[in-house]
Short mmCIF file of N, CA and C in Angstrom, two decimals:
data_model
loop_
_atom_site.label_atom_id
_atom_site.label_comp_id
_atom_site.label_asym_id
_atom_site.label_seq_id
_atom_site.Cartn_x
_atom_site.Cartn_y
_atom_site.Cartn_z
N MET A 285 -3.52 13.07 11.89
CA MET A 285 -4.41 12.37 12.79
C MET A 285 -3.67 11.19 13.39
N LYS A 286 -3.65 11.09 14.69
CA LYS A 286 -2.91 10.05 15.39
C LYS A 286 -3.79 8.86 15.74
N GLU A 287 -4.46 8.32 14.75
CA GLU A 287 -5.31 7.16 14.97
C GLU A 287 -4.43 5.91 14.99
N LYS A 288 -4.60 5.09 16.01
CA LYS A 288 -3.77 3.90 16.18
C LYS A 288 -4.54 2.64 15.85
N LEU A 289 -3.81 1.60 15.57
CA LEU A 289 -4.42 0.30 15.35
C LEU A 289 -4.37 -0.48 16.66
N SER A 290 -5.49 -1.03 17.07
CA SER A 290 -5.49 -1.83 18.29
C SER A 290 -4.78 -3.15 18.02
N GLY A 291 -4.06 -3.63 19.03
CA GLY A 291 -3.35 -4.88 18.90
C GLY A 291 -2.07 -4.77 18.08
N ASP A 292 -1.70 -3.58 17.69
CA ASP A 292 -0.51 -3.40 16.88
C ASP A 292 0.73 -3.42 17.76
N ARG A 293 1.83 -3.95 17.22
CA ARG A 293 3.07 -4.05 17.99
C ARG A 293 3.65 -2.69 18.35
N ASP A 294 3.56 -1.72 17.47
CA ASP A 294 4.13 -0.41 17.74
C ASP A 294 3.01 0.61 17.81
N MET A 295 2.49 0.81 18.99
CA MET A 295 1.33 1.68 19.18
C MET A 295 1.69 3.16 19.10
N THR A 296 2.97 3.49 19.00
CA THR A 296 3.35 4.90 18.96
C THR A 296 3.31 5.47 17.55
N LYS A 297 3.19 4.64 16.54
CA LYS A 297 3.18 5.13 15.16
C LYS A 297 1.77 5.12 14.59
N THR A 298 1.48 6.12 13.78
CA THR A 298 0.22 6.15 13.04
C THR A 298 0.35 5.22 11.83
N VAL A 299 -0.76 4.93 11.20
CA VAL A 299 -0.72 4.12 9.98
C VAL A 299 0.11 4.84 8.91
N LEU A 300 -0.06 6.14 8.78
CA LEU A 300 0.73 6.89 7.79
C LEU A 300 2.22 6.76 8.06
N GLU A 301 2.62 6.84 9.32
CA GLU A 301 4.04 6.69 9.65
C GLU A 301 4.54 5.30 9.31
N LYS A 302 3.73 4.28 9.58
CA LYS A 302 4.12 2.91 9.24
C LYS A 302 4.26 2.73 7.73
N LEU A 303 3.49 3.50 6.99
CA LEU A 303 3.56 3.44 5.53
C LEU A 303 4.69 4.31 4.97
N GLY A 304 5.45 4.96 5.84
CA GLY A 304 6.61 5.74 5.41
C GLY A 304 6.31 7.13 4.90
N TRP A 305 5.07 7.61 5.10
CA TRP A 305 4.74 8.96 4.64
C TRP A 305 5.26 9.99 5.64
N ARG A 306 5.79 11.09 5.11
CA ARG A 306 6.24 12.22 5.93
C ARG A 306 5.58 13.49 5.40
N THR A 307 5.40 14.45 6.26
CA THR A 307 4.77 15.71 5.89
C THR A 307 5.42 16.30 4.65
N GLY A 308 4.60 16.66 3.68
CA GLY A 308 5.08 17.28 2.45
C GLY A 308 5.49 16.31 1.36
N LEU A 309 5.55 15.03 1.66
CA LEU A 309 5.94 14.04 0.64
C LEU A 309 4.84 13.94 -0.41
N PRO A 310 5.18 14.14 -1.70
CA PRO A 310 4.16 14.05 -2.75
C PRO A 310 3.50 12.67 -2.75
N ALA A 311 2.19 12.66 -2.57
CA ALA A 311 1.45 11.40 -2.40
C ALA A 311 0.41 11.21 -3.49
N LEU A 312 0.11 9.96 -3.73
CA LEU A 312 -0.96 9.60 -4.65
C LEU A 312 -1.80 8.51 -4.00
N PHE A 313 -3.09 8.78 -3.85
CA PHE A 313 -4.04 7.79 -3.34
C PHE A 313 -4.91 7.35 -4.51
N VAL A 314 -5.10 6.04 -4.64
CA VAL A 314 -5.94 5.50 -5.71
C VAL A 314 -6.95 4.55 -5.07
N GLY A 315 -8.23 4.84 -5.28
CA GLY A 315 -9.28 3.96 -4.78
C GLY A 315 -9.45 3.97 -3.28
N LEU A 316 -9.12 5.07 -2.63
CA LEU A 316 -9.23 5.17 -1.17
C LEU A 316 -10.69 4.97 -0.76
N PRO A 317 -10.98 3.92 0.03
CA PRO A 317 -12.36 3.69 0.46
C PRO A 317 -12.89 4.85 1.31
N ALA A 318 -14.17 5.14 1.15
CA ALA A 318 -14.80 6.28 1.81
C ALA A 318 -14.57 6.30 3.32
N GLY A 319 -14.57 5.17 3.96
CA GLY A 319 -14.43 5.13 5.41
C GLY A 319 -13.03 5.38 5.93
N LEU A 320 -12.05 5.52 5.04
CA LEU A 320 -10.67 5.67 5.48
C LEU A 320 -10.10 7.08 5.33
N GLU A 321 -10.90 8.02 4.84
CA GLU A 321 -10.36 9.37 4.64
C GLU A 321 -9.77 9.95 5.92
N ALA A 322 -10.44 9.76 7.05
CA ALA A 322 -9.96 10.33 8.31
C ALA A 322 -8.60 9.76 8.70
N LEU A 323 -8.38 8.50 8.42
CA LEU A 323 -7.11 7.85 8.75
C LEU A 323 -5.95 8.46 7.98
N PHE A 324 -6.22 8.96 6.77
CA PHE A 324 -5.18 9.51 5.91
C PHE A 324 -5.30 11.02 5.72
N ALA A 325 -6.06 11.67 6.58
CA ALA A 325 -6.34 13.11 6.44
C ALA A 325 -5.08 13.96 6.37
N ASP A 326 -4.03 13.61 7.11
CA ASP A 326 -2.81 14.41 7.11
C ASP A 326 -2.11 14.42 5.75
N ALA A 327 -2.34 13.40 4.94
CA ALA A 327 -1.68 13.31 3.63
C ALA A 327 -2.58 13.75 2.48
N LEU A 328 -3.82 14.09 2.77
CA LEU A 328 -4.77 14.49 1.72
C LEU A 328 -4.90 16.00 1.66
N PRO A 329 -5.17 16.60 0.53
CA PRO A 329 -4.97 16.05 -0.81
C PRO A 329 -3.62 16.49 -1.34
N ILE A 330 -2.72 15.60 -1.51
CA ILE A 330 -1.40 15.92 -2.03
C ILE A 330 -1.14 15.14 -3.32
N ASP A 331 -2.19 14.72 -4.02
CA ASP A 331 -1.99 13.95 -5.24
C ASP A 331 -1.02 14.69 -6.16
N ALA A 332 0.01 14.00 -6.58
CA ALA A 332 1.06 14.62 -7.37
C ALA A 332 1.27 13.83 -8.66
N PRO A 333 1.63 14.52 -9.77
CA PRO A 333 1.86 13.80 -11.02
C PRO A 333 3.02 12.81 -10.92
N VAL A 334 4.04 13.14 -10.14
CA VAL A 334 5.16 12.23 -9.92
C VAL A 334 5.30 12.04 -8.41
N PRO A 335 4.50 11.16 -7.85
CA PRO A 335 4.51 10.99 -6.40
C PRO A 335 5.71 10.17 -5.93
N ASN A 336 6.16 10.46 -4.71
CA ASN A 336 7.20 9.65 -4.07
C ASN A 336 6.58 8.58 -3.19
N TRP A 337 5.27 8.70 -2.99
CA TRP A 337 4.55 7.80 -2.08
C TRP A 337 3.20 7.48 -2.70
N ILE A 338 2.94 6.18 -2.90
CA ILE A 338 1.70 5.74 -3.55
C ILE A 338 1.00 4.72 -2.66
N LEU A 339 -0.30 4.91 -2.47
CA LEU A 339 -1.13 3.91 -1.80
C LEU A 339 -2.34 3.67 -2.69
N ALA A 340 -2.41 2.46 -3.24
CA ALA A 340 -3.52 2.11 -4.13
C ALA A 340 -4.27 0.91 -3.54
N PHE A 341 -5.59 0.97 -3.62
CA PHE A 341 -6.44 -0.08 -3.06
C PHE A 341 -6.95 -0.97 -4.19
N ALA A 342 -6.72 -2.28 -4.04
CA ALA A 342 -7.14 -3.26 -5.04
C ALA A 342 -8.02 -4.30 -4.35
N PRO A 343 -9.32 -4.22 -4.55
CA PRO A 343 -10.20 -5.22 -3.93
C PRO A 343 -10.11 -6.60 -4.58
N ASP A 344 -9.53 -6.66 -5.80
CA ASP A 344 -9.46 -7.94 -6.51
C ASP A 344 -8.37 -7.87 -7.59
N GLN A 345 -8.11 -9.02 -8.21
CA GLN A 345 -7.06 -9.09 -9.23
C GLN A 345 -7.37 -8.25 -10.46
N ARG A 346 -8.63 -8.13 -10.81
CA ARG A 346 -9.01 -7.31 -11.98
C ARG A 346 -8.60 -5.86 -11.75
N THR A 347 -8.91 -5.33 -10.58
CA THR A 347 -8.52 -3.96 -10.23
C THR A 347 -7.00 -3.84 -10.18
N LEU A 348 -6.34 -4.85 -9.64
CA LEU A 348 -4.88 -4.84 -9.56
C LEU A 348 -4.26 -4.74 -10.95
N ALA A 349 -4.83 -5.43 -11.92
CA ALA A 349 -4.31 -5.37 -13.29
C ALA A 349 -4.44 -3.96 -13.86
N ILE A 350 -5.52 -3.28 -13.55
CA ILE A 350 -5.70 -1.89 -13.99
C ILE A 350 -4.65 -1.00 -13.33
N LEU A 351 -4.43 -1.19 -12.04
CA LEU A 351 -3.42 -0.41 -11.31
C LEU A 351 -2.02 -0.66 -11.89
N ALA A 352 -1.75 -1.90 -12.27
CA ALA A 352 -0.43 -2.26 -12.80
C ALA A 352 -0.12 -1.54 -14.11
N ASN A 353 -1.15 -1.15 -14.84
CA ASN A 353 -0.95 -0.45 -16.11
C ASN A 353 -1.12 1.05 -15.98
N GLY A 354 -1.23 1.55 -14.77
CA GLY A 354 -1.43 2.98 -14.55
C GLY A 354 -0.60 3.48 -13.39
N PRO A 355 -1.23 3.65 -12.23
CA PRO A 355 -0.54 4.25 -11.08
C PRO A 355 0.74 3.54 -10.67
N VAL A 356 0.79 2.22 -10.77
CA VAL A 356 1.99 1.49 -10.37
C VAL A 356 3.18 1.90 -11.24
N LEU A 357 2.92 2.23 -12.50
CA LEU A 357 4.00 2.62 -13.40
C LEU A 357 4.62 3.96 -13.04
N THR A 358 3.96 4.75 -12.17
CA THR A 358 4.54 6.03 -11.75
C THR A 358 5.52 5.85 -10.60
N TYR A 359 5.61 4.64 -10.05
CA TYR A 359 6.54 4.38 -8.94
C TYR A 359 7.97 4.63 -9.39
N GLN A 360 8.70 5.39 -8.57
CA GLN A 360 10.10 5.70 -8.84
C GLN A 360 10.96 5.00 -7.80
N ARG A 361 12.07 4.44 -8.22
CA ARG A 361 12.99 3.79 -7.28
C ARG A 361 13.27 4.73 -6.11
N GLY A 362 13.30 4.16 -4.92
CA GLY A 362 13.55 4.95 -3.72
C GLY A 362 12.29 5.50 -3.08
N GLY A 363 11.17 5.39 -3.77
CA GLY A 363 9.90 5.86 -3.22
C GLY A 363 9.19 4.76 -2.45
N HIS A 364 7.92 4.98 -2.20
CA HIS A 364 7.09 4.02 -1.49
C HIS A 364 5.90 3.64 -2.37
N LEU A 365 5.77 2.36 -2.65
CA LEU A 365 4.63 1.84 -3.39
C LEU A 365 3.92 0.83 -2.49
N TRP A 366 2.73 1.20 -2.06
CA TRP A 366 1.92 0.33 -1.21
C TRP A 366 0.66 -0.06 -1.97
N LEU A 367 0.38 -1.35 -1.98
CA LEU A 367 -0.84 -1.86 -2.59
C LEU A 367 -1.67 -2.53 -1.50
N ALA A 368 -2.86 -1.99 -1.29
CA ALA A 368 -3.74 -2.50 -0.23
C ALA A 368 -4.72 -3.51 -0.82
N TYR A 369 -5.03 -4.51 -0.03
CA TYR A 369 -5.96 -5.56 -0.45
C TYR A 369 -6.80 -5.97 0.75
N PRO A 370 -7.99 -6.52 0.52
CA PRO A 370 -8.87 -6.90 1.63
C PRO A 370 -8.33 -8.11 2.39
N LYS A 371 -8.48 -8.05 3.70
CA LYS A 371 -8.11 -9.20 4.53
C LYS A 371 -9.12 -10.32 4.31
N LYS A 372 -8.65 -11.55 4.45
CA LYS A 372 -9.54 -12.70 4.30
C LYS A 372 -10.67 -12.68 5.33
N THR A 373 -10.40 -12.11 6.50
CA THR A 373 -11.39 -12.08 7.58
C THR A 373 -12.38 -10.93 7.44
N GLY A 374 -12.17 -10.06 6.46
CA GLY A 374 -13.04 -8.90 6.27
C GLY A 374 -14.28 -9.23 5.47
N ALA A 375 -15.11 -8.22 5.28
CA ALA A 375 -16.40 -8.39 4.59
C ALA A 375 -16.28 -8.36 3.07
N ILE A 376 -15.14 -7.91 2.54
CA ILE A 376 -14.97 -7.79 1.09
C ILE A 376 -14.47 -9.11 0.51
N LYS A 377 -15.21 -9.66 -0.43
CA LYS A 377 -14.78 -10.89 -1.12
C LYS A 377 -13.63 -10.53 -2.07
N THR A 378 -12.58 -11.34 -2.06
CA THR A 378 -11.41 -11.04 -2.87
C THR A 378 -10.73 -12.30 -3.38
N ASP A 379 -9.97 -12.15 -4.45
CA ASP A 379 -9.14 -13.24 -4.94
C ASP A 379 -7.65 -12.92 -4.71
N LEU A 380 -7.38 -11.93 -3.85
CA LEU A 380 -6.02 -11.57 -3.47
C LEU A 380 -5.77 -12.00 -2.02
N THR A 381 -4.59 -12.50 -1.76
CA THR A 381 -4.13 -12.75 -0.39
C THR A 381 -2.71 -12.23 -0.30
N ARG A 382 -2.13 -12.32 0.86
CA ARG A 382 -0.75 -11.88 1.00
C ARG A 382 0.16 -12.61 0.00
N ASP A 383 -0.14 -13.88 -0.24
CA ASP A 383 0.75 -14.71 -1.04
C ASP A 383 0.27 -14.99 -2.47
N LEU A 384 -0.99 -14.72 -2.77
CA LEU A 384 -1.54 -15.10 -4.07
C LEU A 384 -2.18 -13.93 -4.81
N GLY A 385 -2.02 -13.94 -6.13
CA GLY A 385 -2.73 -12.98 -6.98
C GLY A 385 -1.91 -11.79 -7.44
N TRP A 386 -0.63 -11.75 -7.14
CA TRP A 386 0.21 -10.58 -7.42
C TRP A 386 1.07 -10.74 -8.67
N GLU A 387 0.80 -11.74 -9.49
CA GLU A 387 1.63 -12.01 -10.66
C GLU A 387 1.78 -10.80 -11.58
N VAL A 388 0.71 -10.05 -11.78
CA VAL A 388 0.75 -8.88 -12.67
C VAL A 388 1.74 -7.83 -12.14
N ILE A 389 1.90 -7.75 -10.84
CA ILE A 389 2.86 -6.83 -10.23
C ILE A 389 4.26 -7.44 -10.29
N ASN A 390 4.38 -8.73 -9.97
CA ASN A 390 5.67 -9.41 -10.04
C ASN A 390 6.24 -9.38 -11.46
N ASP A 391 5.37 -9.42 -12.46
CA ASP A 391 5.81 -9.35 -13.86
C ASP A 391 6.50 -8.03 -14.19
N LEU A 392 6.27 -7.01 -13.37
CA LEU A 392 6.94 -5.71 -13.54
C LEU A 392 8.26 -5.68 -12.79
N ASP A 393 8.68 -6.83 -12.25
CA ASP A 393 9.90 -6.99 -11.46
C ASP A 393 9.79 -6.30 -10.10
N LEU A 394 8.56 -6.16 -9.61
CA LEU A 394 8.30 -5.62 -8.29
C LEU A 394 7.99 -6.77 -7.33
N LEU A 395 8.62 -6.72 -6.16
CA LEU A 395 8.44 -7.78 -5.16
C LEU A 395 7.95 -7.18 -3.84
N PRO A 396 7.13 -7.93 -3.10
CA PRO A 396 6.67 -7.44 -1.79
C PRO A 396 7.80 -7.53 -0.77
N VAL A 397 7.95 -6.48 0.04
CA VAL A 397 9.02 -6.47 1.04
C VAL A 397 8.50 -6.26 2.46
N THR A 398 7.34 -5.66 2.62
CA THR A 398 6.79 -5.37 3.94
C THR A 398 5.28 -5.45 3.88
N GLN A 399 4.67 -5.87 4.98
CA GLN A 399 3.22 -5.90 5.08
C GLN A 399 2.80 -5.18 6.36
N ILE A 400 1.70 -4.41 6.28
CA ILE A 400 1.11 -3.82 7.49
C ILE A 400 -0.41 -3.96 7.42
N ALA A 401 -1.03 -3.86 8.58
CA ALA A 401 -2.49 -3.80 8.67
C ALA A 401 -2.89 -2.34 8.65
N ILE A 402 -3.82 -1.99 7.78
CA ILE A 402 -4.34 -0.62 7.75
C ILE A 402 -5.48 -0.48 8.74
N ASP A 403 -6.41 -1.41 8.68
CA ASP A 403 -7.53 -1.44 9.63
C ASP A 403 -8.05 -2.88 9.67
N ALA A 404 -9.26 -3.08 10.16
CA ALA A 404 -9.83 -4.43 10.27
C ALA A 404 -10.16 -5.04 8.91
N THR A 405 -10.26 -4.22 7.88
CA THR A 405 -10.64 -4.70 6.55
C THR A 405 -9.46 -4.81 5.59
N TRP A 406 -8.51 -3.90 5.68
CA TRP A 406 -7.44 -3.79 4.68
C TRP A 406 -6.05 -4.05 5.25
N SER A 407 -5.23 -4.75 4.48
CA SER A 407 -3.79 -4.87 4.70
C SER A 407 -3.11 -4.23 3.50
N ALA A 408 -1.82 -3.94 3.64
CA ALA A 408 -1.08 -3.37 2.52
C ALA A 408 0.30 -4.01 2.42
N LEU A 409 0.74 -4.21 1.20
CA LEU A 409 2.08 -4.70 0.92
C LEU A 409 2.88 -3.58 0.27
N ARG A 410 4.11 -3.41 0.72
CA ARG A 410 5.02 -2.47 0.06
C ARG A 410 5.81 -3.26 -0.98
N PHE A 411 5.87 -2.71 -2.18
CA PHE A 411 6.61 -3.34 -3.27
C PHE A 411 7.81 -2.49 -3.64
N ARG A 412 8.89 -3.17 -4.02
CA ARG A 412 10.09 -2.50 -4.53
C ARG A 412 10.59 -3.29 -5.73
N TYR A 413 11.32 -2.59 -6.59
CA TYR A 413 11.95 -3.30 -7.70
C TYR A 413 13.01 -4.26 -7.16
N ARG A 414 13.13 -5.39 -7.81
CA ARG A 414 14.09 -6.41 -7.38
C ARG A 414 15.48 -5.82 -7.18
N ASP A 415 15.92 -4.94 -8.08
CA ASP A 415 17.28 -4.39 -7.97
C ASP A 415 17.43 -3.38 -6.83
N GLU A 416 16.33 -2.99 -6.19
CA GLU A 416 16.39 -2.12 -5.02
C GLU A 416 16.61 -2.92 -3.73
N ILE A 417 16.40 -4.21 -3.80
CA ILE A 417 16.44 -5.05 -2.61
C ILE A 417 17.83 -5.67 -2.49
N GLN A 418 18.61 -5.21 -1.49
CA GLN A 418 19.96 -5.72 -1.33
C GLN A 418 19.97 -7.17 -0.86
N LYS A 419 19.14 -7.46 0.14
CA LYS A 419 19.04 -8.82 0.66
C LYS A 419 17.56 -9.17 0.68
N LEU A 420 17.20 -10.22 -0.02
CA LEU A 420 15.80 -10.58 -0.17
C LEU A 420 15.29 -11.33 1.07
N THR A 421 14.84 -10.56 2.05
CA THR A 421 14.14 -11.10 3.23
C THR A 421 12.88 -10.29 3.38
N ARG A 422 11.79 -10.95 3.69
CA ARG A 422 10.51 -10.25 3.77
C ARG A 422 10.09 -10.09 5.22
N LYS A 423 9.45 -8.97 5.51
CA LYS A 423 8.98 -8.67 6.86
C LYS A 423 7.52 -9.04 7.01
N PHE A 424 7.16 -10.23 6.60
CA PHE A 424 5.80 -10.73 6.82
C PHE A 424 5.81 -12.23 6.74
#
């Protein structure tokens, strides 16, 4: 599905493309909100026991802690680990922001390297292990 984000800098890419997903890539979705299935239809259902691409939704730090002890641990170096969180301007109350609330993930030696907007409600951060990052510069 070629659904675009309005106001986005690169209007030629879908959200899935911005998230690094390619056809056939083993994917794992965790907590996908009901209203977003159409946006990710091309990647559904490819849930795999050892996914190369993970997108997990964390509305708050409590949920993030659960993810940190489960799906996040399946992340393999060289893959894609995206953690989505509610935007401050959205309707979902949260204790996560781009800069705050990620200690449980950072404690696993995972650092945020890229941020994208999924829609008007959700943003996502891509995390990688510190030793995967050659030069520590962030794209957000």
